[in-house]
C-alpha positions as a LaTeX table, in Angstrom:
\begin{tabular}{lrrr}
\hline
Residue & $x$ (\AA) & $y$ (\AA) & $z$ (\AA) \\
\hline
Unk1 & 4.53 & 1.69 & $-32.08$ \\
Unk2 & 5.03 & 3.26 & $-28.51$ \\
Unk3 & 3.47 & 6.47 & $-27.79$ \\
Unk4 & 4.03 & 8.14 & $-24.07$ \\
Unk5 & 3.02 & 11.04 & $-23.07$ \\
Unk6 & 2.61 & 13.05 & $-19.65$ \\
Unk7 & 0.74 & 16.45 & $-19.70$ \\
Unk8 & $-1.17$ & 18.73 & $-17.72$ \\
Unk9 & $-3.83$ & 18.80 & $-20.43$ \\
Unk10 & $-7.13$ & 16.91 & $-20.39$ \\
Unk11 & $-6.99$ & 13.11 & $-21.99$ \\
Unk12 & $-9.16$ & 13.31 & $-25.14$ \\
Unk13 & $-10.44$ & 9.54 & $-25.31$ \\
Unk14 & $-12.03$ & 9.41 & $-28.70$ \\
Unk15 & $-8.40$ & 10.67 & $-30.05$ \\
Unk16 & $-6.05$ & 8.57 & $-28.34$ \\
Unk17 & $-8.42$ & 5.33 & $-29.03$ \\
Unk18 & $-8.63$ & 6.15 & $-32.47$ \\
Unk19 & $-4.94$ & 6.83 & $-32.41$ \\
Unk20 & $-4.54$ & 3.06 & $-30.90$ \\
Unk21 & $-6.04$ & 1.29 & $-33.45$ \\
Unk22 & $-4.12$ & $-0.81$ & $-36.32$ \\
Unk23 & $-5.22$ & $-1.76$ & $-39.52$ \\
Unk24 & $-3.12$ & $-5.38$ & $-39.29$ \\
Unk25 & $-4.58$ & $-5.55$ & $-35.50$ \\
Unk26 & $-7.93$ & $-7.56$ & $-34.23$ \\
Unk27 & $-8.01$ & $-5.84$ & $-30.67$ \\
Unk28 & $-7.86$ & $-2.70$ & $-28.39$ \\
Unk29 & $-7.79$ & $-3.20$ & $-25.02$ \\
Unk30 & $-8.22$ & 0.44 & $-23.01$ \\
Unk31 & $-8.04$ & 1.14 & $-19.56$ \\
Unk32 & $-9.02$ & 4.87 & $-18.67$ \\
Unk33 & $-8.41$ & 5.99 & $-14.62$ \\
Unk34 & $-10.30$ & 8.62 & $-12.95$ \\
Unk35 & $-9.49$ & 11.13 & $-9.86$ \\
Unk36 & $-11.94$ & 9.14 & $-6.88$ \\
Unk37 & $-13.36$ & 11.93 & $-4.65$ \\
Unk38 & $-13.24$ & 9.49 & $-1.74$ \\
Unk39 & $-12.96$ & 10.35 & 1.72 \\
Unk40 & $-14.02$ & 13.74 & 0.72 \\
Unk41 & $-10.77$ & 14.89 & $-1.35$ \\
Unk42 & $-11.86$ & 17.84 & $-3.87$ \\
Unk43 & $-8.04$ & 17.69 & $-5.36$ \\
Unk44 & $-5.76$ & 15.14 & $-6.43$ \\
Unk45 & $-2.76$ & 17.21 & $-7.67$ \\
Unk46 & 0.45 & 14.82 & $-9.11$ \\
Unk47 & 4.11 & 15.65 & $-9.73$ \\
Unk48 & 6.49 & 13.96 & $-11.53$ \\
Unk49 & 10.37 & 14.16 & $-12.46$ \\
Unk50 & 10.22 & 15.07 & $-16.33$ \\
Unk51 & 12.11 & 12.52 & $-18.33$ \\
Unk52 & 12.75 & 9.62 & $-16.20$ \\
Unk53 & 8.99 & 9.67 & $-15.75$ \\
Unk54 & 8.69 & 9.28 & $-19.64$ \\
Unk55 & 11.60 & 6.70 & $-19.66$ \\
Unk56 & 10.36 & 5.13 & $-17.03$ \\
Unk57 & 6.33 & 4.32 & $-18.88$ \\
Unk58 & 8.51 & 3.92 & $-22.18$ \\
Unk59 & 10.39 & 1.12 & $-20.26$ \\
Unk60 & 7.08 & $-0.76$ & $-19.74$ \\
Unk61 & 5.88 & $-0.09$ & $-22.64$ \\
Unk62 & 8.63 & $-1.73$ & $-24.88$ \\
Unk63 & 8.63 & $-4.96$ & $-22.07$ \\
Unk64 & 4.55 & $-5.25$ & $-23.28$ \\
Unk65 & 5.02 & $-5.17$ & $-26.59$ \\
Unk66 & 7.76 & $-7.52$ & $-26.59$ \\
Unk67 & 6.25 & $-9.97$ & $-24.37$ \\
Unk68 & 2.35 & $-9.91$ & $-25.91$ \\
Unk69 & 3.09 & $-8.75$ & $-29.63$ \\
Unk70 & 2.17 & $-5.83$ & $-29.36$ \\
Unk71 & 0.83 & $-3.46$ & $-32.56$ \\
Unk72 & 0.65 & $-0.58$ & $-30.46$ \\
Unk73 & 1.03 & 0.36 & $-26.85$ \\
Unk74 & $-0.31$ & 4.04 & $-25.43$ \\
Unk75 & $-0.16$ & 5.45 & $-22.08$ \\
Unk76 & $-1.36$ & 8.93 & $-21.60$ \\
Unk77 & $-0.77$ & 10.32 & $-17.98$ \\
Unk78 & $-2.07$ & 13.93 & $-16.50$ \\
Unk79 & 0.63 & 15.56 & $-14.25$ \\
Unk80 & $-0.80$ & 18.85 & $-12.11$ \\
Unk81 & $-3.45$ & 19.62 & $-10.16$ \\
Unk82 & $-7.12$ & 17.77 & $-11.08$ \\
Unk83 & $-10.47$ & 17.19 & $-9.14$ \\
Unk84 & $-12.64$ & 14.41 & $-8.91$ \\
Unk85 & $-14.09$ & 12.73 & $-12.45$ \\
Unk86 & $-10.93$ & 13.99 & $-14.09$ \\
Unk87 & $-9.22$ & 11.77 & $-16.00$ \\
Unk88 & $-5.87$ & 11.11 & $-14.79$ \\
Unk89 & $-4.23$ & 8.04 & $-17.01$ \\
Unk90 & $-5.19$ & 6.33 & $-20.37$ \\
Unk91 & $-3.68$ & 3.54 & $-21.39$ \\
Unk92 & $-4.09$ & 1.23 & $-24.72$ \\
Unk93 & $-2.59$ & $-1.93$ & $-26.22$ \\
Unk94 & $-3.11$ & $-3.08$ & $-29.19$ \\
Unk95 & $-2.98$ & $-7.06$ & $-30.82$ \\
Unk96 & $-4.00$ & $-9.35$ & $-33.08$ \\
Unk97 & $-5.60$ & $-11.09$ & $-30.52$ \\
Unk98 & $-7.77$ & $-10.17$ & $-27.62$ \\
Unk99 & $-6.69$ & $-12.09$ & $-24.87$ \\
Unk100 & $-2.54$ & $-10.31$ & $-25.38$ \\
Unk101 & $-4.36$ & $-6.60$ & $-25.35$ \\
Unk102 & $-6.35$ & $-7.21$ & $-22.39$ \\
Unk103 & $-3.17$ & $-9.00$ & $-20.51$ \\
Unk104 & $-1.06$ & $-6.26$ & $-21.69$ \\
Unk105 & $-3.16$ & $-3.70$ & $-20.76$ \\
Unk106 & $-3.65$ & $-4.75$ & $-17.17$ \\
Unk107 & 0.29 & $-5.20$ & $-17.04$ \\
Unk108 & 0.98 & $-1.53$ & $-17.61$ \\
Unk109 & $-1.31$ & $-0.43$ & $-15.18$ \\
Unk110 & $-0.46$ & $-2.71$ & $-12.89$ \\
Unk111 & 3.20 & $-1.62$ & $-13.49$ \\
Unk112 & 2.91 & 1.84 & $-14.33$ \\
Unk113 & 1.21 & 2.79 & $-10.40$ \\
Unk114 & 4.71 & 1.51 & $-8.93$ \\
Unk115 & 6.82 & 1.67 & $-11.80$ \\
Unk116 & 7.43 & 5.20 & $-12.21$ \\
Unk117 & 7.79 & 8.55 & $-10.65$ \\
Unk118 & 4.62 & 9.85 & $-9.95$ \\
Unk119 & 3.70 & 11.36 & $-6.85$ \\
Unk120 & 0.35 & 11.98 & $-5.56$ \\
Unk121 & $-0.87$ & 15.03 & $-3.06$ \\
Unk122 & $-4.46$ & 14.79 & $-2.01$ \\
Unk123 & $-6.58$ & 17.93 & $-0.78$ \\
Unk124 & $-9.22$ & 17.83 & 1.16 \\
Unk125 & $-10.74$ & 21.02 & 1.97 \\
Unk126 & $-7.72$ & 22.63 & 2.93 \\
Unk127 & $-5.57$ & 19.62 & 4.50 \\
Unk128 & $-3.55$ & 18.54 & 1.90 \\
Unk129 & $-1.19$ & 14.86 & 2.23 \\
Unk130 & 1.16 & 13.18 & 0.06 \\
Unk131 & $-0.47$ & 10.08 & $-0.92$ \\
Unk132 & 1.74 & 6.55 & 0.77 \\
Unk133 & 2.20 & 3.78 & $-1.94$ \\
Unk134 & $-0.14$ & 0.93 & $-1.51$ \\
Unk135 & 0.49 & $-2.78$ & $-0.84$ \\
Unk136 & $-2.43$ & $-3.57$ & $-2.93$ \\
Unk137 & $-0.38$ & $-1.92$ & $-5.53$ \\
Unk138 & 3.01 & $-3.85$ & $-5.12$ \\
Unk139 & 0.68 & $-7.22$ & $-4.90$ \\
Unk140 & $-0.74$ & $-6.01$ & $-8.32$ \\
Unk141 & 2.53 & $-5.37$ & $-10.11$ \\
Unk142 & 4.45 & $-7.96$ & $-8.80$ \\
Unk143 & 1.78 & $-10.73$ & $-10.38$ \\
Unk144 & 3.50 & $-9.89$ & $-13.67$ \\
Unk145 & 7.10 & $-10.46$ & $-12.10$ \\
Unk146 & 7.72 & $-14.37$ & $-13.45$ \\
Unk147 & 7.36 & $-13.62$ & $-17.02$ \\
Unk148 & 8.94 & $-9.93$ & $-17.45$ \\
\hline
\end{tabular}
């Protein structure tokens, strides 16, 4: 089972882990990112392009659960405006095994930060920036590129 889903709503963690377990599975591997209030920013705020933003996680969800066996794979992303110790992304795989959730699990986050259309405003105080992509974050996805 794939479940996506981007809101504007808080991420309820005790749901959508409970939602991410399986009966015929031996493992749930979650990952749960938070807004950072570094460098002083009081407002992370993130916009996204309805529907090929849900294609897009979809996408890596159905490469994860074909390449680790996959029971179950979650992701559960927070679009709009949210402030530091917000939750902005949950994501969960689930497996027989431990070692395929955990791998799995690091693959769509690794994935999902450059693999779909998200994008980021910071605010701090009242400068506000668009937030650059990362080359830690290309080095991080592309580690999964020789078996996907």
């Amino acid at each position: 089972m794939i479940r996506v889903v981007v809101q504007e709503t808080p991420i309820d963690l005790a749901a959508e882990h409970a939602a991410a377990e399986a009966a015929d599975a031996g493992a749930v591997a979650t990952f749960t990112g938070l807004v950072r209030g570094d460098d002083g920013v009081t407002e992370l705020s993130l916009e996204h392009y309805p529907g090929a933003t849900e294609r897009a996680l979809e996408a890596l969800c159905e490469q994860a659960v074909e390449r680790w066996s996959l029971a179950k794979a979650v992701i559960v992303h927070r679009v709009g405006p949210m402030v530091p110790g917000d939750r902005v992304v949950f994501v969960a795989t689930t497996a027989r095994h431990r070692g395929a959730a955990l791998e799995a699990c690091a693959f769509l986050i690794d994935r999902l930060k450059t693999g779909a259309p998200f994008w980021k405003r910071e605010r701090r105080r009242a400068e506000a920036r668009w937030v650059e992509a990362r080359e830690s974050d290309d080095a991080a996805a592309a580690r999964w590129d020789d078996g996907v």
